[in-house]
Amino acid sequence: MHTILQPEGWAKPIGYANGVAARGRLVFVGGQVGWNAECRFETDDFVGQVRQTLANIVAVLAEAGGEPQHITSMTWYFTDKAEYVGNLKGIGEAYRAVIGRHFPAMAAMQVVALVEDRAKIEIQATAVIPE
């Protein structure tokens, strides 16, 4: 349903794709943070917030009839690069538990702050649902 774009001779990326080509209905998921449906944070644990953030993305996507494998790109914003890098194993486990083994094009960056003070991570996603 999507085509992973991997230039010849490039090292294979781990946990993301360099590019994705897709056709269908576009769905844009606004930046999600690690709070629950009532806009309450249940944890200050970084991996716990990542897991909840990903679950929130899946919930919004489901409203459009989409599933995790329809995600074509994600942009991750976090407030502490060291905390992100130090939790890569747990992030990977949370990602696979919620999204599966589907790896869209991704970008990740440290930011000074997020709008929600308790938020440690915010993720924005784009999906293409086949028609």
PDB file of C-alpha atoms in Angstrom:
ATOM      1  CA  MET A   1       0.000   0.000   0.000  1.00  0.00           C
ATOM      2  CA  HIS A   2       3.001   2.305   0.554  1.00  0.00           C
ATOM      3  CA  THR A   3       6.394   2.177  -1.095  1.00  0.00           C
ATOM      4  CA  ILE A   4       9.481   2.659   1.061  1.00  0.00           C
ATOM      5  CA  LEU A   5      12.038   4.857  -0.705  1.00  0.00           C
ATOM      6  CA  GLN A   6      15.563   3.561  -0.133  1.00  0.00           C
ATOM      7  CA  PRO A   7      18.229   4.991  -2.452  1.00  0.00           C
ATOM      8  CA  GLU A   8      20.622   2.395  -3.818  1.00  0.00           C
ATOM      9  CA  GLY A   9      23.834   2.166  -1.831  1.00  0.00           C
ATOM     10  CA  TRP A  10      22.450   3.905   1.265  1.00  0.00           C
ATOM     11  CA  ALA A  11      22.733   2.191   4.637  1.00  0.00           C
ATOM     12  CA  LYS A  12      19.392   0.767   5.750  1.00  0.00           C
ATOM     13  CA  PRO A  13      17.850   2.979   8.452  1.00  0.00           C
ATOM     14  CA  ILE A  14      16.867   1.388  11.755  1.00  0.00           C
ATOM     15  CA  GLY A  15      13.431   2.283  13.109  1.00  0.00           C
ATOM     16  CA  TYR A  16      12.435   4.696  10.344  1.00  0.00           C
ATOM     17  CA  ALA A  17      12.317   5.087   6.559  1.00  0.00           C
ATOM     18  CA  ASN A  18      14.193   7.672   4.517  1.00  0.00           C
ATOM     19  CA  GLY A  19      11.059   8.249   2.460  1.00  0.00           C
ATOM     20  CA  VAL A  20       7.619   6.859   1.677  1.00  0.00           C
ATOM     21  CA  ALA A  21       5.507   7.128  -1.475  1.00  0.00           C
ATOM     22  CA  ALA A  22       1.755   6.614  -1.082  1.00  0.00           C
ATOM     23  CA  ARG A  23      -1.610   7.217  -2.755  1.00  0.00           C
ATOM     24  CA  GLY A  24      -4.945   7.734  -1.045  1.00  0.00           C
ATOM     25  CA  ARG A  25      -6.732  10.021   1.404  1.00  0.00           C
ATOM     26  CA  LEU A  26      -4.412  12.224   3.449  1.00  0.00           C
ATOM     27  CA  VAL A  27      -4.897  12.429   7.213  1.00  0.00           C
ATOM     28  CA  PHE A  28      -2.979  14.952   9.287  1.00  0.00           C
ATOM     29  CA  VAL A  29      -2.721  14.196  13.010  1.00  0.00           C
ATOM     30  CA  GLY A  30      -1.936  17.283  15.047  1.00  0.00           C
ATOM     31  CA  GLY A  31       0.777  17.165  17.681  1.00  0.00           C
ATOM     32  CA  GLN A  32      -0.194  14.666  20.368  1.00  0.00           C
ATOM     33  CA  VAL A  33       1.264  14.546  23.870  1.00  0.00           C
ATOM     34  CA  GLY A  34       1.321  11.828  26.498  1.00  0.00           C
ATOM     35  CA  TRP A  35      -1.922  12.582  28.299  1.00  0.00           C
ATOM     36  CA  ASN A  36      -5.111  10.534  28.391  1.00  0.00           C
ATOM     37  CA  ALA A  37      -8.498  11.256  26.789  1.00  0.00           C
ATOM     38  CA  GLU A  38      -9.352  13.614  29.676  1.00  0.00           C
ATOM     39  CA  CYS A  39      -6.179  15.672  29.010  1.00  0.00           C
ATOM     40  CA  ARG A  40      -4.538  14.388  32.205  1.00  0.00           C
ATOM     41  CA  PHE A  41      -1.006  13.062  32.461  1.00  0.00           C
ATOM     42  CA  GLU A  42      -0.881   9.680  34.178  1.00  0.00           C
ATOM     43  CA  THR A  43       2.923   9.552  34.286  1.00  0.00           C
ATOM     44  CA  ASP A  44       6.041  11.678  34.068  1.00  0.00           C
ATOM     45  CA  ASP A  45       8.012   8.658  32.814  1.00  0.00           C
ATOM     46  CA  PHE A  46       9.410   9.395  29.345  1.00  0.00           C
ATOM     47  CA  VAL A  47       8.649   5.975  27.854  1.00  0.00           C
ATOM     48  CA  GLY A  48       5.181   6.020  29.441  1.00  0.00           C
ATOM     49  CA  GLN A  49       4.463   9.350  27.772  1.00  0.00           C
ATOM     50  CA  VAL A  50       5.766   8.049  24.437  1.00  0.00           C
ATOM     51  CA  ARG A  51       3.444   5.035  24.673  1.00  0.00           C
ATOM     52  CA  GLN A  52       0.423   7.245  25.474  1.00  0.00           C
ATOM     53  CA  THR A  53       1.346   9.723  22.729  1.00  0.00           C
ATOM     54  CA  LEU A  54       1.490   6.924  20.157  1.00  0.00           C
ATOM     55  CA  ALA A  55      -1.823   5.526  21.406  1.00  0.00           C
ATOM     56  CA  ASN A  56      -3.351   8.994  20.994  1.00  0.00           C
ATOM     57  CA  ILE A  57      -2.125   9.141  17.388  1.00  0.00           C
ATOM     58  CA  VAL A  58      -3.669   5.731  16.681  1.00  0.00           C
ATOM     59  CA  ALA A  59      -6.971   6.866  18.240  1.00  0.00           C
ATOM     60  CA  VAL A  60      -7.133  10.023  16.101  1.00  0.00           C
ATOM     61  CA  LEU A  61      -6.183   8.051  13.001  1.00  0.00           C
ATOM     62  CA  ALA A  62      -8.936   5.507  13.734  1.00  0.00           C
ATOM     63  CA  GLU A  63     -11.492   8.336  13.555  1.00  0.00           C
ATOM     64  CA  ALA A  64     -10.593   8.604   9.854  1.00  0.00           C
ATOM     65  CA  GLY A  65     -10.766   4.839   9.369  1.00  0.00           C
ATOM     66  CA  GLY A  66      -6.989   4.571   9.433  1.00  0.00           C
ATOM     67  CA  GLU A  67      -4.582   2.173  11.084  1.00  0.00           C
ATOM     68  CA  PRO A  68      -0.948   2.487  12.185  1.00  0.00           C
ATOM     69  CA  GLN A  69       0.364   1.018   8.920  1.00  0.00           C
ATOM     70  CA  HIS A  70      -1.145   4.007   7.086  1.00  0.00           C
ATOM     71  CA  ILE A  71       1.236   6.451   8.804  1.00  0.00           C
ATOM     72  CA  THR A  72       3.666   7.864   6.240  1.00  0.00           C
ATOM     73  CA  SER A  73       5.601  10.356   8.373  1.00  0.00           C
ATOM     74  CA  MET A  74       6.096  11.397  11.969  1.00  0.00           C
ATOM     75  CA  THR A  75       7.862  14.334  13.583  1.00  0.00           C
ATOM     76  CA  TRP A  76       8.954  13.814  17.188  1.00  0.00           C
ATOM     77  CA  TYR A  77       9.598  16.785  19.482  1.00  0.00           C
ATOM     78  CA  PHE A  78      11.119  16.117  22.901  1.00  0.00           C
ATOM     79  CA  THR A  79      12.415  18.374  25.650  1.00  0.00           C
ATOM     80  CA  ASP A  80      15.539  16.382  26.564  1.00  0.00           C
ATOM     81  CA  LYS A  81      17.740  14.689  23.963  1.00  0.00           C
ATOM     82  CA  ALA A  82      19.668  12.780  26.629  1.00  0.00           C
ATOM     83  CA  GLU A  83      16.421  11.362  28.025  1.00  0.00           C
ATOM     84  CA  TYR A  84      15.327  10.378  24.504  1.00  0.00           C
ATOM     85  CA  VAL A  85      18.644   8.709  23.635  1.00  0.00           C
ATOM     86  CA  GLY A  86      18.864   7.079  27.056  1.00  0.00           C
ATOM     87  CA  ASN A  87      15.470   5.431  26.578  1.00  0.00           C
ATOM     88  CA  LEU A  88      15.772   4.142  22.997  1.00  0.00           C
ATOM     89  CA  LYS A  89      15.198   0.513  23.999  1.00  0.00           C
ATOM     90  CA  GLY A  90      12.019   1.350  25.934  1.00  0.00           C
ATOM     91  CA  ILE A  91      10.858   3.706  23.181  1.00  0.00           C
ATOM     92  CA  GLY A  92      11.326   0.928  20.635  1.00  0.00           C
ATOM     93  CA  GLU A  93       9.339  -1.509  22.770  1.00  0.00           C
ATOM     94  CA  ALA A  94       6.519   1.011  23.247  1.00  0.00           C
ATOM     95  CA  TYR A  95       6.540   1.842  19.534  1.00  0.00           C
ATOM     96  CA  ARG A  96       6.278  -1.802  18.461  1.00  0.00           C
ATOM     97  CA  ALA A  97       3.529  -2.439  21.037  1.00  0.00           C
ATOM     98  CA  VAL A  98       1.375   0.416  19.702  1.00  0.00           C
ATOM     99  CA  ILE A  99       2.396   0.900  16.054  1.00  0.00           C
ATOM    100  CA  GLY A 100       3.902  -2.499  15.250  1.00  0.00           C
ATOM    101  CA  ARG A 101       6.810  -3.026  12.886  1.00  0.00           C
ATOM    102  CA  HIS A 102       5.774  -0.230  10.531  1.00  0.00           C
ATOM    103  CA  PHE A 103       8.436   2.459  10.213  1.00  0.00           C
ATOM    104  CA  PRO A 104       7.442   5.641   8.326  1.00  0.00           C
ATOM    105  CA  ALA A 105       9.667   8.565   7.410  1.00  0.00           C
ATOM    106  CA  MET A 106      10.609  10.299  10.664  1.00  0.00           C
ATOM    107  CA  ALA A 107      12.334  13.338  12.072  1.00  0.00           C
ATOM    108  CA  ALA A 108      13.194  13.892  15.725  1.00  0.00           C
ATOM    109  CA  MET A 109      14.368  17.021  17.479  1.00  0.00           C
ATOM    110  CA  GLN A 110      14.929  18.527  20.879  1.00  0.00           C
ATOM    111  CA  VAL A 111      12.932  21.666  21.618  1.00  0.00           C
ATOM    112  CA  VAL A 112      13.253  24.157  24.454  1.00  0.00           C
ATOM    113  CA  ALA A 113       9.748  23.459  25.742  1.00  0.00           C
ATOM    114  CA  LEU A 114       6.345  22.133  24.771  1.00  0.00           C
ATOM    115  CA  VAL A 115       3.101  24.022  25.391  1.00  0.00           C
ATOM    116  CA  GLU A 116       1.962  21.506  28.034  1.00  0.00           C
ATOM    117  CA  ASP A 117       4.408  21.854  30.937  1.00  0.00           C
ATOM    118  CA  ARG A 118       4.337  18.162  31.942  1.00  0.00           C
ATOM    119  CA  ALA A 119       4.738  16.945  28.362  1.00  0.00           C
ATOM    120  CA  LYS A 120       8.129  15.437  27.581  1.00  0.00           C
ATOM    121  CA  ILE A 121       7.235  14.380  24.027  1.00  0.00           C
ATOM    122  CA  GLU A 122       4.940  15.593  21.255  1.00  0.00           C
ATOM    123  CA  ILE A 123       4.491  13.749  17.980  1.00  0.00           C
ATOM    124  CA  GLN A 124       2.818  14.941  14.807  1.00  0.00           C
ATOM    125  CA  ALA A 125       1.877  12.382  12.129  1.00  0.00           C
ATOM    126  CA  THR A 126       0.694  12.204   8.553  1.00  0.00           C
ATOM    127  CA  ALA A 127      -1.068   9.169   7.138  1.00  0.00           C
ATOM    128  CA  VAL A 128      -2.347   8.084   3.738  1.00  0.00           C
ATOM    129  CA  ILE A 129      -5.364   5.790   3.790  1.00  0.00           C
ATOM    130  CA  PRO A 130      -5.761   3.792   0.570  1.00  0.00           C
ATOM    131  CA  GLU A 131      -8.978   4.516  -1.285  1.00  0.00           C
TER     132      GLU A 131
END
